[in-house]
């Protein structure tokens, strides 16, 4: 890495970088994409290589057997700080533009933080990681903050009680672009990169609450005020009159999120206080625990019915700690969707368990950061 991250010098250069977002291309490919002459493309590529934005990749065999050079985005052109807020943990990672983590750190939150305390903690963690890794702080070009719950408004602020309302002027405070995004959205974006760009993907995240990310061919679908994908607040029959933090009753999160599952797993002689304890029961083959997971999947499937029928996603991915426990939840979701959606649809949907959802989150965050750096907008 150089001492200072590169800057795109104009719209033409940004268009070329955009053309390399989905993999290496040759000069001829880029000429066809842009409509420019090969000489024009070659000159602009040389400029981008000099600036550090792109680099030559492996040579490919041409149509007549002659090798041709491919070009790709330089993943080390800049770094991205990815920060995530879980129920009681702040996690930070510095990653390259392809989502590879260079260094990471976690800190447990002691109670609720004010917005000012949150900003100070992020700044401290960034300082420690750059010092430990020996990376110049100036190389960090964008901060992506992942939060549970809806992210509202054009200013991308989040009204979330654990950290207060994050200020809209975070970019000015850190001296770089700052993007706040829903965590399930980032995971959906990161996982969709493993499929063809035309694939639509619905990512279901089961943790303290339940959310969904919608990664469509045109980008993320956030909906009105960021509320798209908040499926944890869809009522299901089995939840009855169970109260929910949203103010309604009968939401699926009340019977299928991690806290509800731990209550279902517990017995007077066997209290359950952690997700790790729940995982051990399933891994040990506890029949009641396994059936509880499958029933949670059925309830999730019921909540998802309208969304799945309306969107007809190519892929449904399930992430969170429960994704490490086999296909029990996915099996339950399949069963519900098979009963409630047209067979011609439910039989074709692909399902995937994502047991490393934080890796997908980081990849999605890097992709979103590139959107900001190249296009000036987030997703």
Tab-separated table of C-alpha atoms in Angstrom:
chain	number	residue	atom	x	y	z
A	1	UNK	CA	0.000	0.000	0.000
A	2	UNK	CA	1.086	3.528	-0.650
A	3	UNK	CA	1.083	6.157	2.039
A	4	UNK	CA	-2.114	7.818	0.818
A	5	UNK	CA	-5.181	6.232	-0.782
A	6	UNK	CA	-5.892	7.060	-4.422
A	7	UNK	CA	-8.538	9.482	-5.584
A	8	UNK	CA	-10.579	8.923	-8.720
A	9	UNK	CA	-9.683	11.797	-11.017
A	10	UNK	CA	-12.907	11.934	-13.034
A	11	UNK	CA	-16.128	10.320	-14.201
A	12	UNK	CA	-14.389	8.368	-16.967
A	13	UNK	CA	-12.012	6.745	-14.492
A	14	UNK	CA	-14.930	5.968	-12.175
A	15	UNK	CA	-16.731	4.294	-15.080
A	16	UNK	CA	-13.737	2.038	-15.724
A	17	UNK	CA	-13.452	1.080	-12.058
A	18	UNK	CA	-17.189	0.386	-12.036
A	19	UNK	CA	-16.676	-1.921	-15.013
A	20	UNK	CA	-14.230	-4.004	-12.979
A	21	UNK	CA	-16.549	-4.464	-9.990
A	22	UNK	CA	-17.608	-7.965	-11.052
A	23	UNK	CA	-14.187	-9.333	-11.933
A	24	UNK	CA	-11.140	-8.820	-14.159
A	25	UNK	CA	-11.599	-7.583	-17.730
A	26	UNK	CA	-9.352	-7.005	-20.711
A	27	UNK	CA	-8.873	-3.693	-22.498
A	28	UNK	CA	-11.076	-5.000	-25.283
A	29	UNK	CA	-13.859	-5.872	-22.830
A	30	UNK	CA	-13.642	-2.410	-21.292
A	31	UNK	CA	-13.669	-0.759	-24.728
A	32	UNK	CA	-16.847	-2.659	-25.599
A	33	UNK	CA	-18.370	-1.721	-22.244
A	34	UNK	CA	-17.623	2.001	-22.481
A	35	UNK	CA	-17.802	2.528	-26.235
A	36	UNK	CA	-14.348	4.127	-26.190
A	37	UNK	CA	-11.437	3.301	-28.458
A	38	UNK	CA	-8.834	0.879	-27.159
A	39	UNK	CA	-6.250	3.658	-27.149
A	40	UNK	CA	-8.502	5.788	-24.931
A	41	UNK	CA	-9.083	2.852	-22.591
A	42	UNK	CA	-5.349	2.103	-22.482
A	43	UNK	CA	-4.528	5.707	-21.541
A	44	UNK	CA	-7.102	5.824	-18.765
A	45	UNK	CA	-6.038	2.395	-17.469
A	46	UNK	CA	-2.452	3.611	-17.290
A	47	UNK	CA	-3.608	6.580	-15.237
A	48	UNK	CA	-5.601	4.352	-12.866
A	49	UNK	CA	-2.635	2.012	-12.444
A	50	UNK	CA	-0.416	4.987	-11.646
A	51	UNK	CA	-2.962	6.226	-9.090
A	52	UNK	CA	-3.090	2.780	-7.485
A	53	UNK	CA	-6.763	2.069	-8.189
A	54	UNK	CA	-6.285	-0.923	-10.464
A	55	UNK	CA	-3.623	-3.502	-11.228
A	56	UNK	CA	-2.856	-6.081	-13.859
A	57	UNK	CA	-4.276	-9.502	-13.100
A	58	UNK	CA	-3.338	-12.833	-14.657
A	59	UNK	CA	-2.961	-13.129	-18.400
A	60	UNK	CA	-5.750	-14.882	-20.279
A	61	UNK	CA	-5.521	-16.710	-23.581
A	62	UNK	CA	-6.925	-14.626	-26.441
A	63	UNK	CA	-9.095	-15.763	-29.331
A	64	UNK	CA	-6.073	-16.480	-31.520
A	65	UNK	CA	-3.981	-18.036	-28.811
A	66	UNK	CA	-2.224	-14.810	-27.938
A	67	UNK	CA	-2.147	-13.838	-24.258
A	68	UNK	CA	-4.145	-10.794	-23.206
A	69	UNK	CA	-3.736	-8.841	-19.995
A	70	UNK	CA	-6.661	-8.604	-17.597
A	71	UNK	CA	-7.183	-5.711	-15.197
A	72	UNK	CA	-8.810	-5.697	-11.777
A	73	UNK	CA	-9.470	-3.353	-8.877
A	74	UNK	CA	-6.513	-3.189	-6.510
A	75	UNK	CA	-8.011	-4.549	-3.254
A	76	UNK	CA	-5.348	-2.732	-1.237
A	77	UNK	CA	-5.994	0.664	-2.793
A	78	UNK	CA	-7.780	1.692	0.403
A	79	UNK	CA	-9.065	0.236	3.650
A	80	UNK	CA	-12.560	0.157	5.095
A	81	UNK	CA	-13.402	0.261	8.795
A	82	UNK	CA	-16.369	-2.027	9.413
A	83	UNK	CA	-18.060	-1.518	12.777
A	84	UNK	CA	-20.973	-3.610	14.011
A	85	UNK	CA	-23.207	-3.195	17.021
A	86	UNK	CA	-24.705	-6.359	18.486
A	87	UNK	CA	-26.833	-6.526	21.626
A	88	UNK	CA	-23.872	-5.908	23.946
A	89	UNK	CA	-20.756	-5.938	21.736
A	90	UNK	CA	-19.005	-3.469	19.460
A	91	UNK	CA	-16.925	-5.250	16.832
A	92	UNK	CA	-14.556	-3.477	14.442
A	93	UNK	CA	-12.488	-4.741	11.532
A	94	UNK	CA	-10.175	-3.132	9.020
A	95	UNK	CA	-10.638	-4.772	5.644
A	96	UNK	CA	-9.414	-4.385	2.091
A	97	UNK	CA	-11.753	-3.514	-0.773
A	98	UNK	CA	-12.458	-7.198	-1.435
A	99	UNK	CA	-13.616	-7.692	2.157
A	100	UNK	CA	-10.529	-9.472	3.493
A	101	UNK	CA	-9.999	-8.665	7.157
A	102	UNK	CA	-6.580	-7.241	8.033
A	103	UNK	CA	-7.184	-6.835	11.786
A	104	UNK	CA	-10.217	-6.912	14.061
A	105	UNK	CA	-11.190	-6.087	17.642
A	106	UNK	CA	-14.237	-6.586	19.863
A	107	UNK	CA	-15.328	-4.793	23.013
A	108	UNK	CA	-18.228	-5.579	25.292
A	109	UNK	CA	-20.521	-2.637	26.023
A	110	UNK	CA	-21.205	-1.855	29.652
A	111	UNK	CA	-24.800	-0.684	29.428
A	112	UNK	CA	-26.201	1.790	26.926
A	113	UNK	CA	-23.857	4.296	25.294
A	114	UNK	CA	-24.612	7.855	24.347
A	115	UNK	CA	-23.996	8.879	20.767
A	116	UNK	CA	-20.877	10.789	21.847
A	117	UNK	CA	-19.519	7.764	23.715
A	118	UNK	CA	-20.152	5.599	20.668
A	119	UNK	CA	-18.250	7.951	18.381
A	120	UNK	CA	-15.363	8.142	20.871
A	121	UNK	CA	-15.216	4.347	21.175
A	122	UNK	CA	-15.118	3.887	17.402
A	123	UNK	CA	-12.323	6.441	17.151
A	124	UNK	CA	-10.338	4.684	19.895
A	125	UNK	CA	-10.751	1.260	18.290
A	126	UNK	CA	-9.695	2.611	14.902
A	127	UNK	CA	-6.626	4.187	16.487
A	128	UNK	CA	-5.623	0.966	18.246
A	129	UNK	CA	-6.022	-1.160	15.122
A	130	UNK	CA	-4.048	1.156	12.852
A	131	UNK	CA	-1.288	1.412	15.460
A	132	UNK	CA	-1.162	-2.352	16.049
A	133	UNK	CA	-1.159	-3.212	12.346
A	134	UNK	CA	1.209	-0.427	11.340
A	135	UNK	CA	-1.274	0.790	8.724
A	136	UNK	CA	-1.370	4.565	8.169
A	137	UNK	CA	-4.736	5.883	9.280
A	138	UNK	CA	-4.955	7.927	6.090
A	139	UNK	CA	-5.450	4.670	4.147
A	140	UNK	CA	-8.818	4.171	5.825
A	141	UNK	CA	-11.198	5.818	3.354
A	142	UNK	CA	-14.672	4.787	4.484
A	143	UNK	CA	-16.418	3.655	7.667
A	144	UNK	CA	-19.387	1.316	7.374
A	145	UNK	CA	-21.422	0.908	10.562
A	146	UNK	CA	-23.675	-2.157	10.758
A	147	UNK	CA	-26.612	-1.991	13.147
A	148	UNK	CA	-29.639	-4.165	13.903
A	149	UNK	CA	-32.970	-2.615	13.070
A	150	UNK	CA	-34.080	-0.140	10.409
A	151	UNK	CA	-31.799	2.670	9.295
A	152	UNK	CA	-33.907	5.672	8.448
A	153	UNK	CA	-33.682	8.671	6.183
A	154	UNK	CA	-31.338	9.979	3.540
A	155	UNK	CA	-28.874	10.886	6.284
A	156	UNK	CA	-28.612	7.157	7.174
A	157	UNK	CA	-29.154	7.643	10.899
A	158	UNK	CA	-30.328	4.914	13.245
A	159	UNK	CA	-32.719	5.417	16.155
A	160	UNK	CA	-31.401	2.494	18.199
A	161	UNK	CA	-31.489	2.590	21.988
A	162	UNK	CA	-28.129	0.976	22.717
A	163	UNK	CA	-26.166	3.802	21.129
A	164	UNK	CA	-28.690	6.599	20.893
A	165	UNK	CA	-29.247	8.343	17.579
A	166	UNK	CA	-25.957	8.374	15.695
A	167	UNK	CA	-25.321	11.865	14.334
A	168	UNK	CA	-25.622	12.607	10.638
A	169	UNK	CA	-22.286	14.465	10.616
A	170	UNK	CA	-20.123	11.428	11.413
A	171	UNK	CA	-18.253	11.907	8.138
A	172	UNK	CA	-17.099	15.357	9.227
A	173	UNK	CA	-16.053	14.027	12.619
A	174	UNK	CA	-13.912	11.233	11.164
A	175	UNK	CA	-12.783	13.069	8.052
A	176	UNK	CA	-14.049	10.381	5.681
A	177	UNK	CA	-17.211	8.842	4.275
A	178	UNK	CA	-19.390	7.157	6.909
A	179	UNK	CA	-22.241	4.840	5.932
A	180	UNK	CA	-24.729	3.366	8.406
A	181	UNK	CA	-26.496	0.226	7.224
A	182	UNK	CA	-28.692	-2.549	8.576
A	183	UNK	CA	-26.611	-5.628	9.429
A	184	UNK	CA	-28.843	-8.119	7.586
A	185	UNK	CA	-28.675	-5.938	4.468
A	186	UNK	CA	-24.877	-6.060	4.534
A	187	UNK	CA	-24.909	-9.833	5.003
A	188	UNK	CA	-27.314	-10.202	2.090
A	189	UNK	CA	-25.077	-8.036	-0.085
A	190	UNK	CA	-21.959	-9.956	0.930
A	191	UNK	CA	-23.525	-13.347	0.298
A	192	UNK	CA	-25.062	-12.377	-3.036
A	193	UNK	CA	-21.547	-11.698	-4.340
A	194	UNK	CA	-21.077	-15.482	-4.392
A	195	UNK	CA	-23.817	-15.816	-7.011
A	196	UNK	CA	-24.504	-14.471	-10.486
A	197	UNK	CA	-25.220	-10.701	-10.449
A	198	UNK	CA	-28.780	-11.322	-11.674
A	199	UNK	CA	-29.639	-13.476	-8.623
A	200	UNK	CA	-32.025	-12.105	-5.987
A	201	UNK	CA	-31.238	-13.143	-2.421
A	202	UNK	CA	-33.230	-12.996	0.801
A	203	UNK	CA	-31.010	-13.219	3.892
A	204	UNK	CA	-32.718	-14.165	7.175
A	205	UNK	CA	-30.733	-13.237	10.294
A	206	UNK	CA	-31.777	-14.838	13.582
A	207	UNK	CA	-30.118	-13.361	16.665
A	208	UNK	CA	-31.575	-11.401	19.594
A	209	UNK	CA	-34.153	-10.292	17.046
A	210	UNK	CA	-35.026	-11.432	13.541
A	211	UNK	CA	-34.359	-9.406	10.416
A	212	UNK	CA	-33.966	-9.908	6.699
A	213	UNK	CA	-31.817	-8.352	4.013
A	214	UNK	CA	-33.001	-8.068	0.427
A	215	UNK	CA	-30.219	-8.019	-2.174
A	216	UNK	CA	-31.761	-7.641	-5.621
A	217	UNK	CA	-30.016	-7.317	-9.006
A	218	UNK	CA	-30.356	-3.527	-8.794
A	219	UNK	CA	-28.887	-3.365	-5.281
A	220	UNK	CA	-30.267	-3.397	-1.761
A	221	UNK	CA	-33.966	-2.864	-1.215
A	222	UNK	CA	-34.403	-0.837	1.980
A	223	UNK	CA	-38.026	0.215	1.712
A	224	UNK	CA	-39.760	3.146	3.399
A	225	UNK	CA	-37.604	4.522	6.242
A	226	UNK	CA	-35.425	1.401	6.085
A	227	UNK	CA	-38.206	-0.925	7.249
A	228	UNK	CA	-37.919	-3.489	4.457
A	229	UNK	CA	-36.945	-6.873	5.862
A	230	UNK	CA	-38.115	-6.358	9.454
A	231	UNK	CA	-39.848	-9.739	9.349
A	232	UNK	CA	-39.393	-10.305	13.083
A	233	UNK	CA	-42.412	-8.040	13.525
A	234	UNK	CA	-44.768	-10.078	11.345
A	235	UNK	CA	-47.469	-11.809	13.444
A	236	UNK	CA	-47.800	-15.606	13.337
A	237	UNK	CA	-50.513	-17.788	14.832
A	238	UNK	CA	-48.256	-19.642	17.271
A	239	UNK	CA	-47.131	-16.387	18.930
A	240	UNK	CA	-50.641	-15.658	20.169
A	241	UNK	CA	-50.670	-12.564	22.373
A	242	UNK	CA	-46.931	-12.576	23.128
A	243	UNK	CA	-45.933	-8.894	23.534
A	244	UNK	CA	-43.202	-7.491	21.304
A	245	UNK	CA	-40.831	-4.558	21.768
A	246	UNK	CA	-42.375	-2.950	18.670
A	247	UNK	CA	-45.601	-2.406	20.621
A	248	UNK	CA	-47.651	-5.097	18.908
A	249	UNK	CA	-48.402	-8.670	19.943
A	250	UNK	CA	-47.828	-12.014	18.303
A	251	UNK	CA	-44.652	-11.130	16.362
A	252	UNK	CA	-42.579	-14.084	15.185
A	253	UNK	CA	-39.452	-12.780	16.965
A	254	UNK	CA	-41.223	-13.455	20.264
A	255	UNK	CA	-41.133	-17.207	19.632
A	256	UNK	CA	-38.302	-17.772	17.123
A	257	UNK	CA	-35.430	-15.392	18.031
A	258	UNK	CA	-32.559	-16.584	20.238
A	259	UNK	CA	-33.984	-15.415	23.614
A	260	UNK	CA	-37.278	-17.193	22.886
A	261	UNK	CA	-35.464	-20.352	21.802
A	262	UNK	CA	-33.418	-20.371	25.002
A	263	UNK	CA	-36.613	-20.131	27.038
A	264	UNK	CA	-38.071	-23.045	25.091
A	265	UNK	CA	-34.933	-25.145	25.579
A	266	UNK	CA	-34.814	-24.536	29.331
A	267	UNK	CA	-36.129	-26.974	31.921
A	268	UNK	CA	-36.346	-26.557	35.713
A	269	UNK	CA	-33.454	-28.979	36.044
A	270	UNK	CA	-31.623	-27.490	33.035
A	271	UNK	CA	-31.575	-23.683	32.882
A	272	UNK	CA	-30.334	-22.136	29.646
A	273	UNK	CA	-28.620	-18.770	29.886
A	274	UNK	CA	-26.398	-18.594	26.795
A	275	UNK	CA	-26.594	-19.375	23.094
A	276	UNK	CA	-23.502	-21.567	23.557
A	277	UNK	CA	-25.445	-23.802	25.952
A	278	UNK	CA	-28.233	-24.061	23.401
A	279	UNK	CA	-25.711	-25.028	20.725
A	280	UNK	CA	-24.275	-27.812	22.885
A	281	UNK	CA	-27.724	-29.338	23.408
A	282	UNK	CA	-28.358	-29.503	19.676
A	283	UNK	CA	-24.884	-30.845	18.954
A	284	UNK	CA	-25.464	-33.543	21.587
A	285	UNK	CA	-28.618	-34.614	19.761
A	286	UNK	CA	-31.182	-33.367	22.285
A	287	UNK	CA	-34.487	-34.247	20.588
A	288	UNK	CA	-36.519	-31.489	22.239
A	289	UNK	CA	-33.953	-28.869	21.271
A	290	UNK	CA	-33.878	-30.056	17.666
A	291	UNK	CA	-37.674	-30.061	17.439
A	292	UNK	CA	-37.760	-26.537	18.895
A	293	UNK	CA	-35.411	-25.367	16.135
A	294	UNK	CA	-37.531	-26.983	13.462
A	295	UNK	CA	-40.683	-25.411	14.898
A	296	UNK	CA	-38.921	-22.036	14.914
A	297	UNK	CA	-38.219	-22.598	11.221
A	298	UNK	CA	-41.880	-23.374	10.555
A	299	UNK	CA	-42.919	-20.164	12.278
A	300	UNK	CA	-40.327	-18.204	10.311
A	301	UNK	CA	-41.628	-19.764	7.109
A	302	UNK	CA	-45.153	-18.661	7.994
A	303	UNK	CA	-43.934	-15.097	8.565
A	304	UNK	CA	-42.013	-15.125	5.279
A	305	UNK	CA	-44.856	-16.434	3.117
A	306	UNK	CA	-46.062	-13.122	1.698
A	307	UNK	CA	-42.530	-11.815	1.205
A	308	UNK	CA	-41.400	-14.960	-0.612
A	309	UNK	CA	-44.501	-15.154	-2.795
A	310	UNK	CA	-44.284	-11.463	-3.671
A	311	UNK	CA	-40.546	-11.342	-4.398
A	312	UNK	CA	-39.855	-14.922	-5.546
A	313	UNK	CA	-36.165	-14.807	-4.528
A	314	UNK	CA	-33.718	-17.163	-6.198
A	315	UNK	CA	-31.922	-17.859	-2.916
A	316	UNK	CA	-32.947	-17.817	0.751
A	317	UNK	CA	-30.001	-17.787	3.158
A	318	UNK	CA	-30.258	-18.208	6.929
A	319	UNK	CA	-27.580	-16.695	9.173
A	320	UNK	CA	-26.894	-16.312	12.866
A	321	UNK	CA	-25.690	-18.769	15.478
A	322	UNK	CA	-28.512	-21.182	14.674
A	323	UNK	CA	-27.067	-21.630	11.172
A	324	UNK	CA	-24.210	-23.576	12.785
A	325	UNK	CA	-26.619	-26.151	14.167
A	326	UNK	CA	-27.466	-28.087	11.034
A	327	UNK	CA	-30.420	-27.693	8.700
A	328	UNK	CA	-33.154	-27.866	11.350
A	329	UNK	CA	-34.356	-24.271	10.938
A	330	UNK	CA	-34.072	-24.378	7.147
A	331	UNK	CA	-36.020	-27.651	7.101
A	332	UNK	CA	-38.816	-25.979	9.058
A	333	UNK	CA	-38.826	-22.977	6.714
A	334	UNK	CA	-39.020	-25.291	3.691
A	335	UNK	CA	-41.959	-27.155	5.211
A	336	UNK	CA	-43.936	-23.960	5.814
A	337	UNK	CA	-43.214	-22.477	2.413
A	338	UNK	CA	-44.130	-25.753	0.703
A	339	UNK	CA	-47.561	-25.554	2.366
A	340	UNK	CA	-48.155	-21.829	1.851
A	341	UNK	CA	-46.613	-20.879	-1.488
A	342	UNK	CA	-47.161	-22.202	-5.027
A	343	UNK	CA	-45.230	-25.478	-5.516
A	344	UNK	CA	-43.784	-24.155	-8.773
A	345	UNK	CA	-42.091	-21.433	-6.695
A	346	UNK	CA	-41.120	-23.190	-3.462
A	347	UNK	CA	-39.624	-26.171	-5.298
A	348	UNK	CA	-37.151	-23.969	-7.178
A	349	UNK	CA	-35.870	-21.730	-4.386
A	350	UNK	CA	-32.322	-22.509	-3.309
A	351	UNK	CA	-31.548	-22.505	0.416
A	352	UNK	CA	-28.198	-21.870	2.085
A	353	UNK	CA	-27.002	-21.846	5.689
A	354	UNK	CA	-24.551	-19.053	6.478
A	355	UNK	CA	-22.557	-19.963	9.580
A	356	UNK	CA	-19.970	-17.207	9.055
A	357	UNK	CA	-22.370	-14.296	8.721
A	358	UNK	CA	-19.857	-11.740	10.022
A	359	UNK	CA	-17.535	-12.601	7.123
A	360	UNK	CA	-20.433	-11.951	4.736
A	361	UNK	CA	-21.171	-8.704	6.588
A	362	UNK	CA	-17.594	-7.525	6.065
A	363	UNK	CA	-17.695	-8.377	2.362
A	364	UNK	CA	-20.984	-6.553	1.985
A	365	UNK	CA	-19.587	-3.542	3.829
A	366	UNK	CA	-16.560	-3.431	1.515
A	367	UNK	CA	-18.890	-3.564	-1.494
A	368	UNK	CA	-20.982	-0.727	-0.086
A	369	UNK	CA	-17.826	1.291	0.603
A	370	UNK	CA	-16.819	0.865	-3.035
A	371	UNK	CA	-20.231	2.193	-4.051
A	372	UNK	CA	-19.504	5.342	-2.068
A	373	UNK	CA	-15.949	5.736	-3.353
A	374	UNK	CA	-16.810	5.092	-6.999
A	375	UNK	CA	-20.390	6.327	-7.358
A	376	UNK	CA	-20.717	8.682	-4.415
A	377	UNK	CA	-23.736	6.789	-3.088
A	378	UNK	CA	-24.384	3.742	-0.887
A	379	UNK	CA	-25.990	0.846	-2.731
